Coordinates of N, CA and C in Angstrom, one line a residue:
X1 N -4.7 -29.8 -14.8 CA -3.7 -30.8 -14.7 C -4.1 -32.0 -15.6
X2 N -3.3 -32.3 -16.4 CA -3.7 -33.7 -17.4 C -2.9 -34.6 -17.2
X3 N -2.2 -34.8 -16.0 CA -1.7 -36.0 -15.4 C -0.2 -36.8 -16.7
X4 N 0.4 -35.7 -16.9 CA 1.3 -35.8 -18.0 C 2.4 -35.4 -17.3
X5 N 2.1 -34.3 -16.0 CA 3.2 -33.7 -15.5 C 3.9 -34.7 -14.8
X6 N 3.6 -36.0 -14.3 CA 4.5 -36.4 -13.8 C 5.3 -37.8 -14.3
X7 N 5.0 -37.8 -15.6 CA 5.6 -38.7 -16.5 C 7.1 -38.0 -16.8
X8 N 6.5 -36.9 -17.5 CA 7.4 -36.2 -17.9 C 8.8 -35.9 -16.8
X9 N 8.1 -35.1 -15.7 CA 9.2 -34.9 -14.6 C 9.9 -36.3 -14.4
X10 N 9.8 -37.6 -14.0 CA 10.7 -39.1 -14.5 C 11.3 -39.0 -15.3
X11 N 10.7 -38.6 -16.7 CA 11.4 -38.1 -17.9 C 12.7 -37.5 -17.7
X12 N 12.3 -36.5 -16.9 CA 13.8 -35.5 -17.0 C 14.4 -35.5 -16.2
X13 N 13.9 -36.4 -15.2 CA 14.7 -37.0 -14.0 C 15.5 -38.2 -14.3
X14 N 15.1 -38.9 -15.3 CA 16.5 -39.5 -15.9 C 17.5 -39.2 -16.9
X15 N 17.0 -37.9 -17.2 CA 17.9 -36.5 -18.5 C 19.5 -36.6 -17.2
X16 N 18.6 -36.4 -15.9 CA 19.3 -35.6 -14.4 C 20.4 -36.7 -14.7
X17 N 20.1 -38.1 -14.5 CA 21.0 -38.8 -14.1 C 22.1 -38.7 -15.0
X18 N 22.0 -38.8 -16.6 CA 23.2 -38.9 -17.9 C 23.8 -38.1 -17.7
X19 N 22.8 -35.9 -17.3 CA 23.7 -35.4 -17.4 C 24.8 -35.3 -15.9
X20 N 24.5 -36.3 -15.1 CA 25.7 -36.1 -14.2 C 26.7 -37.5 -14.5
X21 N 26.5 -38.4 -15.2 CA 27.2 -38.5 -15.9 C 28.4 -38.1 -16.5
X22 N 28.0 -37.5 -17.4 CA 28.4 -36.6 -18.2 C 29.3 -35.6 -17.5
X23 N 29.0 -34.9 -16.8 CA 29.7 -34.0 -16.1 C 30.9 -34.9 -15.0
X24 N 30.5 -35.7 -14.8 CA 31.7 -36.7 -13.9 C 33.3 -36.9 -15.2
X25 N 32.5 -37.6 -16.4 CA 33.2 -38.4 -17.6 C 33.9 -36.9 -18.0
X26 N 33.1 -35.6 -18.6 CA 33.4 -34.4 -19.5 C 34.9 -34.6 -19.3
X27 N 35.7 -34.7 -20.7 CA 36.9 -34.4 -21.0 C 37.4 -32.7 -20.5
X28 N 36.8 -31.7 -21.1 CA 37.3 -30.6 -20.7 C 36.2 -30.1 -19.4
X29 N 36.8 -28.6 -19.2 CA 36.0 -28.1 -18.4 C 34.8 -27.3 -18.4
X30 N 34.8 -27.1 -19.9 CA 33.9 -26.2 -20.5 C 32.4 -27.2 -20.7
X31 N 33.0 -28.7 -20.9 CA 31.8 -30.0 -21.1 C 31.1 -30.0 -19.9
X32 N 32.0 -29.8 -18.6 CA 31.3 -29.7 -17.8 C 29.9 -28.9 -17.2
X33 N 30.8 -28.0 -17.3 CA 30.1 -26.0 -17.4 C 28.9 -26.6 -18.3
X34 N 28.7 -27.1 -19.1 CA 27.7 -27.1 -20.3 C 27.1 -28.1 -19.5
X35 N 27.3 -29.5 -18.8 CA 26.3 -30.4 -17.9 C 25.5 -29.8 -16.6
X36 N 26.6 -28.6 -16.3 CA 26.2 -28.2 -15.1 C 24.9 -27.0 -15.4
X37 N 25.3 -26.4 -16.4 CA 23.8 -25.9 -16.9 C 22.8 -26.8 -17.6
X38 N 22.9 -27.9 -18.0 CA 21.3 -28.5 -18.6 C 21.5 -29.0 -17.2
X39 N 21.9 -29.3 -16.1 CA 21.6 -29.8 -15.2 C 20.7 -28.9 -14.3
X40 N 21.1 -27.1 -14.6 CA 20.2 -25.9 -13.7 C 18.9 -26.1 -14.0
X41 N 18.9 -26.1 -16.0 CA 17.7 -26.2 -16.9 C 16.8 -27.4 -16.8
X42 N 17.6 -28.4 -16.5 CA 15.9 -29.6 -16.1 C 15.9 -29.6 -15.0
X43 N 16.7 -28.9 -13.8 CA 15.8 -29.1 -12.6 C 14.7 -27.9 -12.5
X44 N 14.8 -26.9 -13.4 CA 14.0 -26.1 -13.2 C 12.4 -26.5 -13.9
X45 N 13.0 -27.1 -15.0 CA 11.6 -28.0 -15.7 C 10.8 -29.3 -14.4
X46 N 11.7 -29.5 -14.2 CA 11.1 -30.6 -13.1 C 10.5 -29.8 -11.6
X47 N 10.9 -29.1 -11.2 CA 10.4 -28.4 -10.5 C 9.0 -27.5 -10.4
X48 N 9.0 -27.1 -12.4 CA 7.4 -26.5 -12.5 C 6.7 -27.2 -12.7
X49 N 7.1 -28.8 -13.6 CA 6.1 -29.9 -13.6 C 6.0 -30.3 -12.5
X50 N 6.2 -30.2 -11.3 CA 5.8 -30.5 -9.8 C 4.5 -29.8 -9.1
X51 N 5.6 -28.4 -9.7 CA 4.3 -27.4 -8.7 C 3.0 -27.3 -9.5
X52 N 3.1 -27.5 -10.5 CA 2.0 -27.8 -11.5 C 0.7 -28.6 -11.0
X53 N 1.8 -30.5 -11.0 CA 0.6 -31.1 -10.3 C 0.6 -31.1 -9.3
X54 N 0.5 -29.7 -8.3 CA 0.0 -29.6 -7.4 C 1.1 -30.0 -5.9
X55 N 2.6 -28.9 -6.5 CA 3.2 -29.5 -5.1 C 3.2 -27.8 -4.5
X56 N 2.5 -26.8 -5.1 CA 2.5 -25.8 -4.3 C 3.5 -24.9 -4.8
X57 N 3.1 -23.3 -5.0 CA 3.7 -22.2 -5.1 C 5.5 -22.1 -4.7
X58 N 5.8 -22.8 -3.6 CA 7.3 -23.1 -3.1 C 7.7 -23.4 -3.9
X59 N 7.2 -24.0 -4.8 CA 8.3 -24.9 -6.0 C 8.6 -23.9 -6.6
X60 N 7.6 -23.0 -7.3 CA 8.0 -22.0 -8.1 C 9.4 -21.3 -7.9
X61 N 9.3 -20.8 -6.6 CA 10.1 -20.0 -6.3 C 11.5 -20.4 -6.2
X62 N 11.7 -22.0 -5.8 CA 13.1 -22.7 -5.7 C 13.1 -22.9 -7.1
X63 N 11.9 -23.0 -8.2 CA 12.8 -23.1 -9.4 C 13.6 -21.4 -9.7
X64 N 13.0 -21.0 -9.7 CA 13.2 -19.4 -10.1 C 14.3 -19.2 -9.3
X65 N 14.7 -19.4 -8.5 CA 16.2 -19.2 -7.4 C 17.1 -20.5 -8.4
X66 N 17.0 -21.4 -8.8 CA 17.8 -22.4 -9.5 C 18.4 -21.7 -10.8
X67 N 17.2 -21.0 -11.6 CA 17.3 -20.5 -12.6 C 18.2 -19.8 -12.6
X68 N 18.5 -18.4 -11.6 CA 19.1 -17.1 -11.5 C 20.1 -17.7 -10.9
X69 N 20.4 -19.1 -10.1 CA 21.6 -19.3 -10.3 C 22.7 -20.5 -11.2
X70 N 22.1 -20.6 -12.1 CA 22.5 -21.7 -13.2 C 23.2 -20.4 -14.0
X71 N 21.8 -19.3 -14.4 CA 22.4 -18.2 -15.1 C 23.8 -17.1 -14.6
X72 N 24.0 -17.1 -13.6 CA 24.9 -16.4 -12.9 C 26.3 -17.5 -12.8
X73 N 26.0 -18.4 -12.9 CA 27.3 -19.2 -12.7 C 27.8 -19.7 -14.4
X74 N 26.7 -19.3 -15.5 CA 26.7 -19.6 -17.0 C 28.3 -18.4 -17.2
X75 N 27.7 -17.2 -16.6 CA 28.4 -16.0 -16.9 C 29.6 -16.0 -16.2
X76 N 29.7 -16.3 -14.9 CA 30.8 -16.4 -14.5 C 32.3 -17.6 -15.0
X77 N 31.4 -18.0 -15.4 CA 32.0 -19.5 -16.3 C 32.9 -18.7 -17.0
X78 N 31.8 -18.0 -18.1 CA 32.2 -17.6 -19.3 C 33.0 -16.0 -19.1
X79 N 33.1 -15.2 -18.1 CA 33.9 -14.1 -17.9 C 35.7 -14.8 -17.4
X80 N 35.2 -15.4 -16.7 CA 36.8 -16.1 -16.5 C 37.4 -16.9 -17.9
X81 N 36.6 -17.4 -18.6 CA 37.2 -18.4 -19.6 C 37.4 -17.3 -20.6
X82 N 37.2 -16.1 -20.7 CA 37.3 -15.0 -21.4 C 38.7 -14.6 -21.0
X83 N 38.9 -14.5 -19.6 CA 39.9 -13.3 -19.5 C 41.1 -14.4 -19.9
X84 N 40.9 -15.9 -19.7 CA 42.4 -17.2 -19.6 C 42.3 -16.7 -21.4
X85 N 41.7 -16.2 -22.0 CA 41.7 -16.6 -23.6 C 42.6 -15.5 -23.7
X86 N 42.4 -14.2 -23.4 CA 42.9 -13.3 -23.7 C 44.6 -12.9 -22.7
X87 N 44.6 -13.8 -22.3 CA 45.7 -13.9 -21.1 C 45.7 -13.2 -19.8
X88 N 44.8 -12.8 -19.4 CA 44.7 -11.8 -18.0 C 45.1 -12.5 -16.7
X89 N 45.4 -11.6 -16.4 CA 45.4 -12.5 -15.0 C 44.5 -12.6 -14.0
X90 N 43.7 -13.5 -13.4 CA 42.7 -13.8 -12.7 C 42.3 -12.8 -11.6
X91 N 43.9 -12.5 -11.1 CA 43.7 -11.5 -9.9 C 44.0 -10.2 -10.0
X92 N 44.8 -9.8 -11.4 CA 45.3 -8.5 -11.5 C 44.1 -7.5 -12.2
X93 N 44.5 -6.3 -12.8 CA 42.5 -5.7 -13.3 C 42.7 -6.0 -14.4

């Protein structure tokens, strides 16, 4: 531990704050989708600079469940904003 981990995690705990910002202000909804993932991505950074200095193995794991679902909600963003491009219909196949 070099006592850097928890500068940094403040660091990106005020990244947290702009990008919710950001995601309140986003003009479209795609700006959003894009806040809402650097929002999955520094809580997962902040979460290993924790468990790092020493907040315990648990962290790991809630980052790693944040992760898998930042990533799964990236995709489903982007499968829906696929089919509205191509014209489909949301509920039909």
């Amino acid at each position: 531990m070099t006592g850097l981990e928890l500068p940094i995690a403040l660091f990106l705990l005020a990244n947290l704050v702009v990008t919710l910002v950001r995601a309140a202000r986003g003009p479209t909804v795609a700006d959003r989708m894009l806040a809402a993932l650097l929002f999955g991505t520094t809580g997962v950074g902040i979460l290993a600079l924790l468990a790092h200095a020493g907040g315990g193995l648990e962290l790991v794991d809630v980052a790693l469940t944040l992760a898998l679902l930042a990533a799964i909600s990236g995709v489903a963003f982007a499968s829906r904003a696929w089919k509205r491009q191509r014209g489909e219909d949301d509920h039909g196949a």
